[in-house]
XYZ file of C-alpha atoms in Angstrom:
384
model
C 11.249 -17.118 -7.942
C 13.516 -18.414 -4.840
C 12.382 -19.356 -1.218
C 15.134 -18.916 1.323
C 14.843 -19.471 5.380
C 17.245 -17.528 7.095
C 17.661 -17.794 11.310
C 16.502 -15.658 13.431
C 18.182 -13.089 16.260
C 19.381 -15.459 18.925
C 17.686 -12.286 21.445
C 14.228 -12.810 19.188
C 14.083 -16.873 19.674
C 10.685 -18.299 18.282
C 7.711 -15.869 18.342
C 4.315 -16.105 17.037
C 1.227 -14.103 17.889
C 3.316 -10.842 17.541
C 3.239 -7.553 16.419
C 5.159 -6.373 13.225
C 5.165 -3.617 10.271
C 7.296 -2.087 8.060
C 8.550 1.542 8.514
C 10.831 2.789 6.199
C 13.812 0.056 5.443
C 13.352 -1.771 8.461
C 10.811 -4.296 9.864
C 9.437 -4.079 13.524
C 8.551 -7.121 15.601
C 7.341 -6.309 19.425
C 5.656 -8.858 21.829
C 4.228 -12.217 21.167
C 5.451 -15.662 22.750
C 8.046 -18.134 22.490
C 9.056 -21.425 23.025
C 8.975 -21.678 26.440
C 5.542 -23.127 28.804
C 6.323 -21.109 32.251
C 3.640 -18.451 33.145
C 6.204 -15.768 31.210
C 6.061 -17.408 28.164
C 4.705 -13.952 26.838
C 8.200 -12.064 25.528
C 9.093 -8.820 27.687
C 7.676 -5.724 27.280
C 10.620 -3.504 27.051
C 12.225 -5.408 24.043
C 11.619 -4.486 20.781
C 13.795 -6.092 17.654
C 14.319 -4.580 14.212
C 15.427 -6.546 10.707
C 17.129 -3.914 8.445
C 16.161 -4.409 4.913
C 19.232 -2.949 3.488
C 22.338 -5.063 5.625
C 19.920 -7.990 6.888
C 20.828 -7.459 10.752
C 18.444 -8.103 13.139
C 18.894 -5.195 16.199
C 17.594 -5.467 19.785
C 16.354 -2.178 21.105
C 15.466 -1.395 24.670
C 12.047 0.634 25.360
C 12.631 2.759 28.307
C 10.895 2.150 31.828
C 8.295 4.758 32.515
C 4.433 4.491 33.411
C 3.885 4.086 30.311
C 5.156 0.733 29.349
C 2.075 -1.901 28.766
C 2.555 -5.604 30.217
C 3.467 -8.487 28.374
C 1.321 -9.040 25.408
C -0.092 -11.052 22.161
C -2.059 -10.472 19.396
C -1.795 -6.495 19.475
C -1.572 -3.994 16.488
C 0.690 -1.572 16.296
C 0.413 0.906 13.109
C 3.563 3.477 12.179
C 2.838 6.479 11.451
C 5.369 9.931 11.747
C 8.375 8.304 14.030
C 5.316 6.954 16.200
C 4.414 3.196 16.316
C 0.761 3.181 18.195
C -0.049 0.182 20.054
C -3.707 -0.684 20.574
C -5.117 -3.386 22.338
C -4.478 -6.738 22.888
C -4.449 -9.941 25.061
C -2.277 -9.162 28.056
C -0.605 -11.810 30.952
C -2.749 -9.964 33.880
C -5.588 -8.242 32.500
C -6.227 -10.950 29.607
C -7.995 -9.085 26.306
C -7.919 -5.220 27.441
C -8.601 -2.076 25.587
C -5.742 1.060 25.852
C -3.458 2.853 23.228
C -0.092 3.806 22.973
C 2.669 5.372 21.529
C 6.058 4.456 21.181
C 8.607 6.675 19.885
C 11.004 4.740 17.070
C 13.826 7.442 18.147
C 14.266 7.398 21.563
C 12.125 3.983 21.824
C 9.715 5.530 24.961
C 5.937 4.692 25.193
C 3.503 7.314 25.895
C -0.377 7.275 27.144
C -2.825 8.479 24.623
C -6.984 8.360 24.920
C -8.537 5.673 25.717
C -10.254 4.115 22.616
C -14.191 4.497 22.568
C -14.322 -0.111 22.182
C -14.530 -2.692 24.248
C -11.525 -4.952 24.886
C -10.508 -7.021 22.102
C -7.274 -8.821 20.158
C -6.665 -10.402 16.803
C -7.875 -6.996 14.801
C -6.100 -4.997 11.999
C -5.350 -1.567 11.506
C -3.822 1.141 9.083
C -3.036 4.928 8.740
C -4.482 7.107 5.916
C -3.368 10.721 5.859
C -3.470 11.668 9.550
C -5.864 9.084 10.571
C -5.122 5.747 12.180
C -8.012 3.256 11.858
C -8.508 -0.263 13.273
C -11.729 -2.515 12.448
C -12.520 -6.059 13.802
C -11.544 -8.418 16.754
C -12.552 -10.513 19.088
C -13.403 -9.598 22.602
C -16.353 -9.109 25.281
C -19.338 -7.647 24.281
C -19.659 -3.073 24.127
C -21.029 -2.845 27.688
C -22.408 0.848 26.696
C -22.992 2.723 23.479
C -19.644 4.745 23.570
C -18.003 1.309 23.139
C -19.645 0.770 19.884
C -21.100 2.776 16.619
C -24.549 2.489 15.410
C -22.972 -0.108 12.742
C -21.541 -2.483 15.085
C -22.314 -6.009 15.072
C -21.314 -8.614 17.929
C -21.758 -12.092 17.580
C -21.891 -13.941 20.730
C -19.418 -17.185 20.334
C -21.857 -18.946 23.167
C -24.835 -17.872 24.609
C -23.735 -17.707 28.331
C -20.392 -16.807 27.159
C -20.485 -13.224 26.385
C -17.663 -12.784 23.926
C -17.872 -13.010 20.026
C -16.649 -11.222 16.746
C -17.195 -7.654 16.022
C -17.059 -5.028 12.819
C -16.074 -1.840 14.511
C -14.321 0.754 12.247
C -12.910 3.281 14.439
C -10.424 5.924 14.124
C -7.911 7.941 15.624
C -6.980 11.654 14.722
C -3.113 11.994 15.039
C -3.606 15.547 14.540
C -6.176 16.415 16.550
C -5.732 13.848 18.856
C -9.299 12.674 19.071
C -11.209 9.602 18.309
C -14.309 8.955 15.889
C -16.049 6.453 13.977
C -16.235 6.796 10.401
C -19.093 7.723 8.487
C -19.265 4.388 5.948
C -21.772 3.671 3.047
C -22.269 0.339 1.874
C -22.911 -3.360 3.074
C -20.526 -3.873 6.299
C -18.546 -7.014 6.376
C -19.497 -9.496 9.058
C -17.359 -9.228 12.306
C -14.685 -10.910 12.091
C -10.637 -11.271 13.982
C -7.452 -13.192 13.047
C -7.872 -11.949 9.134
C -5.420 -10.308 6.718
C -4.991 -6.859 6.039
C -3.026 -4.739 2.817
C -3.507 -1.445 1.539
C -2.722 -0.061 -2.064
C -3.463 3.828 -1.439
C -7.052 4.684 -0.282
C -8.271 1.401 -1.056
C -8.363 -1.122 1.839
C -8.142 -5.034 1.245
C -9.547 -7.127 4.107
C -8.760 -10.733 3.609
C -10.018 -13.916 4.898
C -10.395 -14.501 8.591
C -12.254 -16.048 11.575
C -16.234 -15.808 12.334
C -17.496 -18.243 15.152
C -16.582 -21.933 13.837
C -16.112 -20.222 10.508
C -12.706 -19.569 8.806
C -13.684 -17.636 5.110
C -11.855 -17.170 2.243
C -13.730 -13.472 1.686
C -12.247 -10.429 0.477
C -13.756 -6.953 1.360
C -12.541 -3.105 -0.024
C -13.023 -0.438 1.733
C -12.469 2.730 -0.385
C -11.694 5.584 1.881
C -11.693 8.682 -1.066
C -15.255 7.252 -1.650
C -16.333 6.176 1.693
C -17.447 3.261 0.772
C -17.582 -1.058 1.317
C -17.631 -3.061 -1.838
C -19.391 -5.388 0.108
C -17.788 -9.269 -1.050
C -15.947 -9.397 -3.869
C -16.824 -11.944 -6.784
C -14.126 -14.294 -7.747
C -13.795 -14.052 -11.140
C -14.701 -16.983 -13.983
C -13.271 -20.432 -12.867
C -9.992 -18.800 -10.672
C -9.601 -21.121 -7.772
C -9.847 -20.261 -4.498
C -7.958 -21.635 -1.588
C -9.680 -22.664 1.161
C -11.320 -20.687 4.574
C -8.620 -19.369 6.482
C -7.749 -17.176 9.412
C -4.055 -16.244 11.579
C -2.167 -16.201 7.726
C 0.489 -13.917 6.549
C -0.675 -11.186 4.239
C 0.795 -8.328 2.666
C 1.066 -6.446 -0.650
C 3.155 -7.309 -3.711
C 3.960 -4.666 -6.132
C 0.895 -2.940 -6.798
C -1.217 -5.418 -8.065
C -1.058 -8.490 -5.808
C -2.109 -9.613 -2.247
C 0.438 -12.296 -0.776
C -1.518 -15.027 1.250
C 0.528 -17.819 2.788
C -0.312 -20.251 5.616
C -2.584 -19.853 8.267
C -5.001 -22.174 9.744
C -8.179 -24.496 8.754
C -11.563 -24.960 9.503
C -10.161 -28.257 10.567
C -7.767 -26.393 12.709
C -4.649 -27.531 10.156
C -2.051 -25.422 10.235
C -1.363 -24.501 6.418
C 1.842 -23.778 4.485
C 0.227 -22.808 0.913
C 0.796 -19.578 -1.161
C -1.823 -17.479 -2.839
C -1.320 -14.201 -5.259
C -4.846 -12.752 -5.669
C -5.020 -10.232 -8.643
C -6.784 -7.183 -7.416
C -6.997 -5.926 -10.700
C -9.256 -9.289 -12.431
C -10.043 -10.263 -9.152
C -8.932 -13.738 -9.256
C -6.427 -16.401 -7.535
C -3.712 -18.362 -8.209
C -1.490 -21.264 -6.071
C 2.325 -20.832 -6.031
C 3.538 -24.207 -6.604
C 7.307 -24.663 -5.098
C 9.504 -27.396 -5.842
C 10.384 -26.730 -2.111
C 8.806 -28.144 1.027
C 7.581 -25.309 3.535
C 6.741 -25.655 7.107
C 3.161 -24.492 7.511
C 3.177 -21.234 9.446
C 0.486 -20.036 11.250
C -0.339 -16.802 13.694
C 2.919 -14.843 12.204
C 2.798 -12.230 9.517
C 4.315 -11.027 6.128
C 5.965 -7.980 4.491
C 7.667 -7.076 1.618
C 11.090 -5.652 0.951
C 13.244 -3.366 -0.104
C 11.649 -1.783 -4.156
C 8.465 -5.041 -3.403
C 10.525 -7.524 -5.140
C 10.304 -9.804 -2.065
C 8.189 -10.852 0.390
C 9.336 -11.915 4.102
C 6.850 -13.612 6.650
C 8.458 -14.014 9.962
C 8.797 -17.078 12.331
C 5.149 -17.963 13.750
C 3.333 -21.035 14.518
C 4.119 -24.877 12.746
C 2.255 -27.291 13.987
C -1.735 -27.033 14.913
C -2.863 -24.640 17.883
C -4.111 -27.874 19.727
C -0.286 -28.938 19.873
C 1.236 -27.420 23.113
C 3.499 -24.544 22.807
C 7.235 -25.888 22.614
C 10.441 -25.842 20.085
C 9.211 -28.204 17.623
C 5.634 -26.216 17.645
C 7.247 -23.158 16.135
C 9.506 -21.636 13.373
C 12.600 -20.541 14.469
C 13.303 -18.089 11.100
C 12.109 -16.279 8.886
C 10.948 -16.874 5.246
C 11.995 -14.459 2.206
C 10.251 -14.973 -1.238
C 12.175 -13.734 -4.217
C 10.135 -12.747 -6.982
C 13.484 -12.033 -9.080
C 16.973 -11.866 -8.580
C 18.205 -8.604 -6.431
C 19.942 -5.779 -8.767
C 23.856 -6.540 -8.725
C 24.038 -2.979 -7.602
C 22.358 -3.951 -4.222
C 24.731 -7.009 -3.700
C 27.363 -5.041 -4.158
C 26.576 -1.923 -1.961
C 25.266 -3.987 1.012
C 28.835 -6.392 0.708
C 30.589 -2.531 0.849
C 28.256 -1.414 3.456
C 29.398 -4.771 5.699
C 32.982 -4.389 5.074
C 33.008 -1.009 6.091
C 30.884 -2.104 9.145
C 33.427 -4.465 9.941
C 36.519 -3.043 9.210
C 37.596 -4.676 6.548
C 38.562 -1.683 4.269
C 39.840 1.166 4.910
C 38.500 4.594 2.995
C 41.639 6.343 2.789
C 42.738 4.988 -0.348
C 39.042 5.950 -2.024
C 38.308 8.998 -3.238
C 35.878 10.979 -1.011
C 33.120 10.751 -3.332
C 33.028 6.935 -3.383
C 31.157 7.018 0.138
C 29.170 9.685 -0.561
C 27.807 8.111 -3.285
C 26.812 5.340 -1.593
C 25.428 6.689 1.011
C 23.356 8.831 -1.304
C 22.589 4.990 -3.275
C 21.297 3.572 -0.077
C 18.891 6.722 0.742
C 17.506 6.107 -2.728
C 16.799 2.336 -2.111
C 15.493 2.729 1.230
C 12.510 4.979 0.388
C-alpha cells in the first residue's frame, strides 16, 4: 500500500466544501470555495472540472448560461444518474441554505429546472440513486414550516431554542422516471438527524457513517436495506475492534466490496483529523491504517475510488481547524490517491500509449491497424 499527493488543476485551485462523484471513469468536482477571503470566495457556477481515471488529466468544462444555472454554492449533493448529474440543495452566496433541484446534462454540460423538493432548506446531506430512484436523507437547515416539507418520520432538532435551525432525518426520493417526488415507506428504528456524515453503497444496502448531531460528532454506522425496506438501526462493533473517534465532514467511500474508507474529518474538539479507517462490513469491525507517511489532516472534502477499486482518491479539502480563517495555508492544494496494490503493467503501459498518441509523439502509420483498435477496445474494458 502507497500514498501519493499529486497537484491539482491550476483552473480548480484549493476547494473544500464541494460537490463530487464518480460517473463512469471520471470524477466530478462542481462548486465549493477556495483560497481566497473576498465576498466571491464561493467558486463560479458555470465551472465544472473533471479528473479522468484512465490518463490522470484534470478537464475544465463550461456549463452553459441559461435560467437555469443556480448561484454560487457549498455543501450541495449532486447524484449521477443516466448522463444526468442532479443537484439538490445547498448553502448559496445570496439566498444562504435554500431548497431547489437540478439537472445538469454531462454531454452538453446545461442545467435544467426540475420540481421543487417537498423539504425545507438544508446543506451538508447525502444522497444516492437505486434503480430509477434518487434519494437524499439528512442535513442541516431551518425547521419544515408545513407538513409537505416533512414525512410523518421526520425528526428536527433545534440547535438553540430561539434559533430555529437543527438536524433532521428526512428520507426522500425522487422518481427519474416518473418525475415525481415521495417519501419512502421505511420499517425499522430511524437514525437520529444528522448532516456532514459519510455515505457508500454496496448494491441495495446503504451505509451511513458517522456525522454531526448538535455538539455531537458520532462514530455510528446505520444500513438501510432498500430490497427489504428496512433500518438496521446502529450497528454493534464487533468483540474488542477499535473504533476511531466521533467524527463528521470526513472522506468516505467504498473499497472493493467489503470495506468502507474513512479518512480525516473533524473532532468533537473541532481538530481537524488526518487518520484512516477500513471498517469490515462483513464482521462489522475497524481497523487504523498506520502509514510510515505524514498526512495533512483533511477535512470537509471527499473520497472515491478508482479505476477496477484498487485505489482510493480523496480530493483537496480543508487542513487546518474550521476556526482558522479561510486562506492558502488553511487548505490542500491536491489530491490524495491510496494504492492498495501496484496498478497492472498493462494499465501503465496503455495509459503511457494513450499520452503519446495524445501528444504526438508516435505516429500510427507504422502499426498495424489492429494495434489501436485493440486498445481502444482495452480501455472500454477498464473503464466500466
Amino acid at each position: 500500500m502507497s500514498f501519493n499527493c499529486y497537484p491539482l488543476s491550476e483552473s480548480l485551485k484549493i476547494t473544500y466544501g464541494y460537490c463530487s462523484f464518480r460517473y463512469k471513469h471520471r470524477i466530478f468536482v462542481y462548486g465549493g470555495c477556495d483560497e481566497d477571503s473576498t465576498d466571491e470566495y464561493f467558486k463560479p457556477p458555470d465551472i465544472i472540472h473533471d479528473l479522468n481515471l484512465f490518463t490522470g488529466i484534470w478537464t475544465e468544462h463550461v456549463i452553459k448560461e441559461n435560467l437555469a444555472l443556480p448561484n454560487r454554492r457549498v455543501y450541495s449533493l449532486m447524484v449521477p444518474h443516466n448522463d444526468t448529474a442532479y443537484l439538490f440543495c445547498g448553502f448559496d452566496s445570496i439566498e444562504y441554505r435554500i431548497c431547489d433541484f437540478r439537472g445538469l446534462d454531462l454531454n452538453t454540460f446545461e442545467f435544467k429546472m426540475l420540481s421543487k423538493p417537498p423539504v425545507s432548506e438544508r446543506d451538508k446531506l447525502e444522497g444516492w440513486t437505486y434503480q430509477n430512484d434518487i434519494y437524499f436523507f439528512g442535513g442541516y437547515g431551518p425547521m419544515p414550516v408545513n407538513k409537505d416539507q416533512s414525512n410523518s418520520h421526520s425528526t428536527h432538532k433545534p440547535y438553540q431554542e430561539y434559533y430555529n435551525f437543527g438536524w433532521n432525518n428526512d428520507l426522500v426520493a425522487y422518481n427519474t422516471k416518473t418525475k415525481s417526488w415521495f417519501h419512502p415507506s421505511i420499517k425499522g428504528p430511524l437514525p437520529s438527524g444528522r448532516a456532514a456524515y459519510g455515505l457508500v453503497q454496496f448494491g441495495h444496502r446503504i451505509y451511513f457513517v458517522c456525522g454531526r448531531r448538535m455538539e455531537r460528532r458520532c462514530s455510528e454506522i446505520h444500513i438501510l436495506d432498500l430490497h427489504e425496506g428496512e433500518w438496521s438501526g446502529e450497528i454493534q462493533i464487533s468483540g474488542k475492534s477499535p473504533v476511531p473517534e466521533g467524527r463528521s465532514w470526513m472522506a468516505c467511500c467504498p473499497v472493493g466490496d467489503q470495506y468502507i474508507y474513512v479518512q480525516g474529518g473533524i473532532s468533537n474538539q473541532d481538530k481537524a483529523l488526518s487518520d484512516i479507517w477500513l471498517f469490515n462490513i462483513n464482521t462489522h469491525t475497524w481497523s487504523e491504517i498506520l502509514t510510515q507517511q505524514v498526512l495533512a489532516p483533511r477535512l470537509a472534502c471527499r473520497g472515491h475510488s478508482g479505476l477496477n477499486d484498487n485505489y482510493v482518491i480523496v480530493i483537496s479539502g480543508r487542513r487546518e481547524d474550521i476556526t482558522v480563517q479561510v486562506s492558502d495555508e488553511a487548505c490542500n492544494k491536491d489530491y490524495l490517491v491510496w494504492e492498495l496494490a501496484p496498478r497492472s503493467l498493462k494499465l501503465l503501459s496503455l495509459r503511457t500509449l494513450y499520452h503519446m498518441l495524445n501528444k504526438g509523439s508516435i505516429q500510427w502509420t507504422f502499426l498495424e491497424k489492429v494495434l489501436p483498435l485493440y486498445l481502444q477496445t482495452e480501455y472500454l474494458e477498464l473503464i466500466k
